[in-house]
PDB file of C-alpha atoms and ligand atoms in Angstrom:
ATOM      1  CA  VAL G   1     -17.196 -30.273 -87.688  1.00 85.00           C
ATOM      2  CA  ALA G   2     -13.811 -29.069 -86.390  1.00 92.00           C
ATOM      3  CA  TYR G   3     -14.702 -30.247 -82.883  1.00 94.00           C
ATOM      4  CA  VAL G   4     -15.510 -33.741 -84.116  1.00 95.00           C
ATOM      5  CA  ALA G   5     -12.293 -33.796 -86.162  1.00 96.00           C
ATOM      6  CA  ALA G   6     -10.294 -32.824 -83.058  1.00 96.00           C
ATOM      7  CA  HIS G   7     -12.073 -35.523 -81.000  1.00 97.00           C
ATOM      8  CA  GLU G   8     -11.421 -38.197 -83.608  1.00 97.00           C
ATOM      9  CA  SER G   9      -7.811 -37.065 -83.880  1.00 96.00           C
ATOM     10  CA  GLY G  10      -7.575 -37.580 -80.117  1.00 97.00           C
ATOM     11  CA  HIS G  11      -8.587 -41.214 -80.605  1.00 97.00           C
ATOM     12  CA  PHE G  12      -6.025 -41.541 -83.383  1.00 96.00           C
ATOM     13  CA  LEU G  13      -3.346 -40.274 -80.986  1.00 96.00           C
ATOM     14  CA  GLY G  14      -4.292 -42.824 -78.346  1.00 96.00           C
ATOM     15  CA  LEU G  15      -6.957 -41.182 -76.200  1.00 97.00           C
ATOM     16  CA  TYR G  16     -10.082 -42.899 -74.961  1.00 97.00           C
ATOM     17  CA  HIS G  17     -13.371 -41.442 -73.808  1.00 98.00           C
ATOM     18  CA  PRO G  18     -12.937 -40.467 -70.121  1.00 97.00           C
ATOM     19  CA  THR G  19     -16.469 -41.803 -69.645  1.00 97.00           C
ATOM     20  CA  GLU G  20     -18.307 -44.101 -72.033  1.00 97.00           C
ATOM     21  CA  SER G  21     -22.003 -43.615 -72.778  1.00 97.00           C
ATOM     22  CA  SER G  22     -23.135 -46.055 -70.082  1.00 97.00           C
ATOM     23  CA  GLY G  23     -21.470 -44.021 -67.340  1.00 97.00           C
ATOM     24  CA  THR G  24     -19.846 -47.205 -66.013  1.00 97.00           C
ATOM     25  CA  VAL G  25     -16.662 -47.504 -68.114  1.00 97.00           C
ATOM     26  CA  PHE G  26     -13.803 -45.022 -67.784  1.00 97.00           C
ATOM     27  CA  ASP G  27     -10.385 -44.301 -69.233  1.00 97.00           C
ATOM     28  CA  PRO G  28      -7.290 -45.345 -67.242  1.00 96.00           C
ATOM     29  CA  LEU G  29      -5.970 -41.811 -66.716  1.00 97.00           C
ATOM     30  CA  ARG G  30      -5.895 -40.419 -63.179  1.00 94.00           C
ATOM     31  CA  ASP G  31      -6.636 -36.778 -63.912  1.00 95.00           C
ATOM     32  CA  THR G  32      -9.651 -36.991 -66.195  1.00 95.00           C
ATOM     33  CA  PRO G  33     -12.952 -36.407 -64.401  1.00 92.00           C
ATOM     34  CA  HIS G  34     -15.276 -39.367 -64.685  1.00 94.00           C
ATOM     35  CA  CYS G  35     -19.039 -39.111 -64.884  1.00 96.00           C
ATOM     36  CA  GLU G  36     -20.672 -42.021 -63.131  1.00 96.00           C
ATOM     37  CA  CYS G  37     -24.272 -42.403 -64.230  1.00 96.00           C
ATOM     38  CA  THR G  38     -25.818 -43.119 -60.840  1.00 95.00           C
ATOM     39  CA  GLN G  39     -23.574 -40.579 -59.047  1.00 92.00           C
ATOM     40  CA  CYS G  40     -24.997 -37.865 -61.269  1.00 92.00           C
ATOM     41  CA  GLY G  41     -28.643 -38.417 -60.434  1.00 92.00           C
ATOM     42  CA  LEU G  42     -29.592 -40.741 -63.251  1.00 95.00           C
ATOM     43  CA  ALA G  43     -30.922 -44.276 -63.255  1.00 96.00           C
ATOM     44  CA  GLN G  44     -28.567 -46.801 -64.842  1.00 97.00           C
ATOM     45  CA  ALA G  45     -31.372 -47.881 -67.186  1.00 97.00           C
ATOM     46  CA  THR G  46     -31.544 -44.324 -68.527  1.00 96.00           C
ATOM     47  CA  CYS G  47     -27.827 -44.186 -69.268  1.00 97.00           C
ATOM     48  CA  ASP G  48     -27.929 -47.638 -70.822  1.00 97.00           C
ATOM     49  CA  LYS G  49     -30.828 -46.667 -73.074  1.00 97.00           C
ATOM     50  CA  THR G  50     -30.052 -43.102 -74.148  1.00 95.00           C
ATOM     51  CA  GLY G  51     -26.462 -42.585 -73.070  1.00 96.00           C
ATOM     52  CA  LEU G  52     -25.147 -40.285 -70.413  1.00 95.00           C
ATOM     53  CA  PRO G  53     -25.923 -36.641 -71.308  1.00 94.00           C
ATOM     54  CA  GLY G  54     -23.029 -34.193 -71.105  1.00 94.00           C
ATOM     55  CA  ASN G  55     -25.033 -31.637 -69.132  1.00 94.00           C
ATOM     56  CA  ARG G  56     -25.109 -34.042 -66.181  1.00 94.00           C
ATOM     57  CA  CYS G  57     -21.324 -34.119 -66.163  1.00 95.00           C
ATOM     58  CA  THR G  58     -20.509 -30.504 -65.372  1.00 93.00           C
ATOM     59  CA  HIS G  59     -19.628 -30.723 -61.694  1.00 89.00           C
ATOM     60  CA  ALA G  60     -16.138 -30.131 -60.386  1.00 80.00           C
ATOM     61  CA  SER G  61     -16.108 -33.513 -58.660  1.00 79.00           C
ATOM     62  CA  ALA G  62     -14.021 -36.474 -59.793  1.00 79.00           C
ATOM     63  CA  THR G  63     -17.125 -38.659 -60.198  1.00 89.00           C
ATOM     64  CA  CYS G  64     -19.529 -36.305 -61.934  1.00 93.00           C
ATOM     65  CA  GLY G  65     -17.519 -34.195 -64.347  1.00 95.00           C
ATOM     66  CA  GLY G  66     -15.852 -34.289 -67.719  1.00 95.00           C
ATOM     67  CA  GLY G  67     -18.732 -33.245 -69.980  1.00 95.00           C
ATOM     68  CA  ALA G  68     -16.628 -30.328 -71.241  1.00 95.00           C
ATOM     69  CA  ASN G  69     -13.639 -32.541 -72.087  1.00 96.00           C
ATOM     70  CA  LEU G  70     -12.699 -32.887 -75.748  1.00 97.00           C
ATOM     71  CA  MET G  71     -12.794 -36.673 -75.407  1.00 97.00           C
ATOM     72  CA  PHE G  72     -16.199 -36.973 -73.661  1.00 97.00           C
ATOM     73  CA  TRP G  73     -18.223 -39.603 -75.506  1.00 96.00           C
ATOM     74  CA  LEU G  74     -20.796 -37.065 -76.740  1.00 95.00           C
ATOM     75  CA  VAL G  75     -20.516 -33.580 -78.223  1.00 93.00           C
ATOM     76  CA  SER G  76     -23.091 -31.379 -76.484  1.00 92.00           C
ATOM     77  CA  SER G  77     -23.847 -27.813 -75.445  1.00 93.00           C
ATOM     78  CA  VAL G  78     -21.375 -28.125 -72.570  1.00 94.00           C
ATOM     79  CA  SER G  79     -18.449 -29.296 -74.720  1.00 94.00           C
ATOM     80  CA  GLN G  80     -15.453 -27.008 -74.347  1.00 94.00           C
ATOM     81  CA  GLY G  81     -12.700 -29.082 -75.874  1.00 94.00           C
ATOM     82  CA  TYR G  82     -10.248 -29.181 -73.033  1.00 93.00           C
ATOM     83  CA  LEU G  83      -7.723 -31.929 -72.394  1.00 96.00           C
ATOM     84  CA  SER G  84      -6.267 -32.861 -69.024  1.00 96.00           C
ATOM     85  CA  PRO G  85      -2.480 -32.773 -68.542  1.00 97.00           C
ATOM     86  CA  GLU G  86      -2.366 -36.578 -68.752  1.00 98.00           C
ATOM     87  CA  GLN G  87      -4.383 -36.591 -71.967  1.00 98.00           C
ATOM     88  CA  ALA G  88      -2.003 -34.006 -73.427  1.00 97.00           C
ATOM     89  CA  ARG G  89       0.944 -36.177 -72.394  1.00 96.00           C
ATOM     90  CA  VAL G  90      -0.570 -39.252 -74.078  1.00 96.00           C
ATOM     91  CA  ALA G  91      -1.241 -37.327 -77.290  1.00 95.00           C
ATOM     92  CA  ARG G  92       2.261 -35.829 -77.338  1.00 94.00           C
ATOM     93  CA  SER G  93       3.728 -39.298 -76.740  1.00 93.00           C
ATOM     94  CA  SER G  94       2.148 -40.693 -79.886  1.00 92.00           C
ATOM     95  CA  PRO G  95       4.734 -41.781 -82.468  1.00 90.00           C
ATOM     96  CA  LEU G  96       2.689 -39.716 -84.913  1.00 88.00           C
ATOM     97  CA  VAL G  97       3.507 -36.538 -82.981  1.00 86.00           C
ATOM     98  CA  SER G  98       6.926 -37.075 -81.460  1.00 72.00           C
ATOM     99  CA  SER G  99       9.957 -37.677 -83.568  1.00 68.00           C
ATOM    100  CA  PRO G 100      13.050 -39.562 -82.394  1.00 65.00           C
TER     101      PRO G 100
HETATM  102 ZN1  LIG Q 201     -14.976 -40.767 -79.505  1.00 56.14          ZN
END
């Protein structure tokens, strides 16, 4: 429950999913690993139907990682709750966090 609360708080502070469930739509940040469905050995139809599973997104590459990120679209056994430096910057920049 705490993990989901932290994830949803991330949205509230302005963060997007680094990779959406289709594996074809990504956040605009440069340092979040993306997980491209077809780059990770899956058929696009599979990702479209069931969503991209986190355990396919555990590589250290920029196109097949991010399953462990707090803001990955799905909580799974590989979730570790980390944020990239850019994600941390976005969250800290929220008017809800920073004061003038
Ligand atoms: Zn979300």
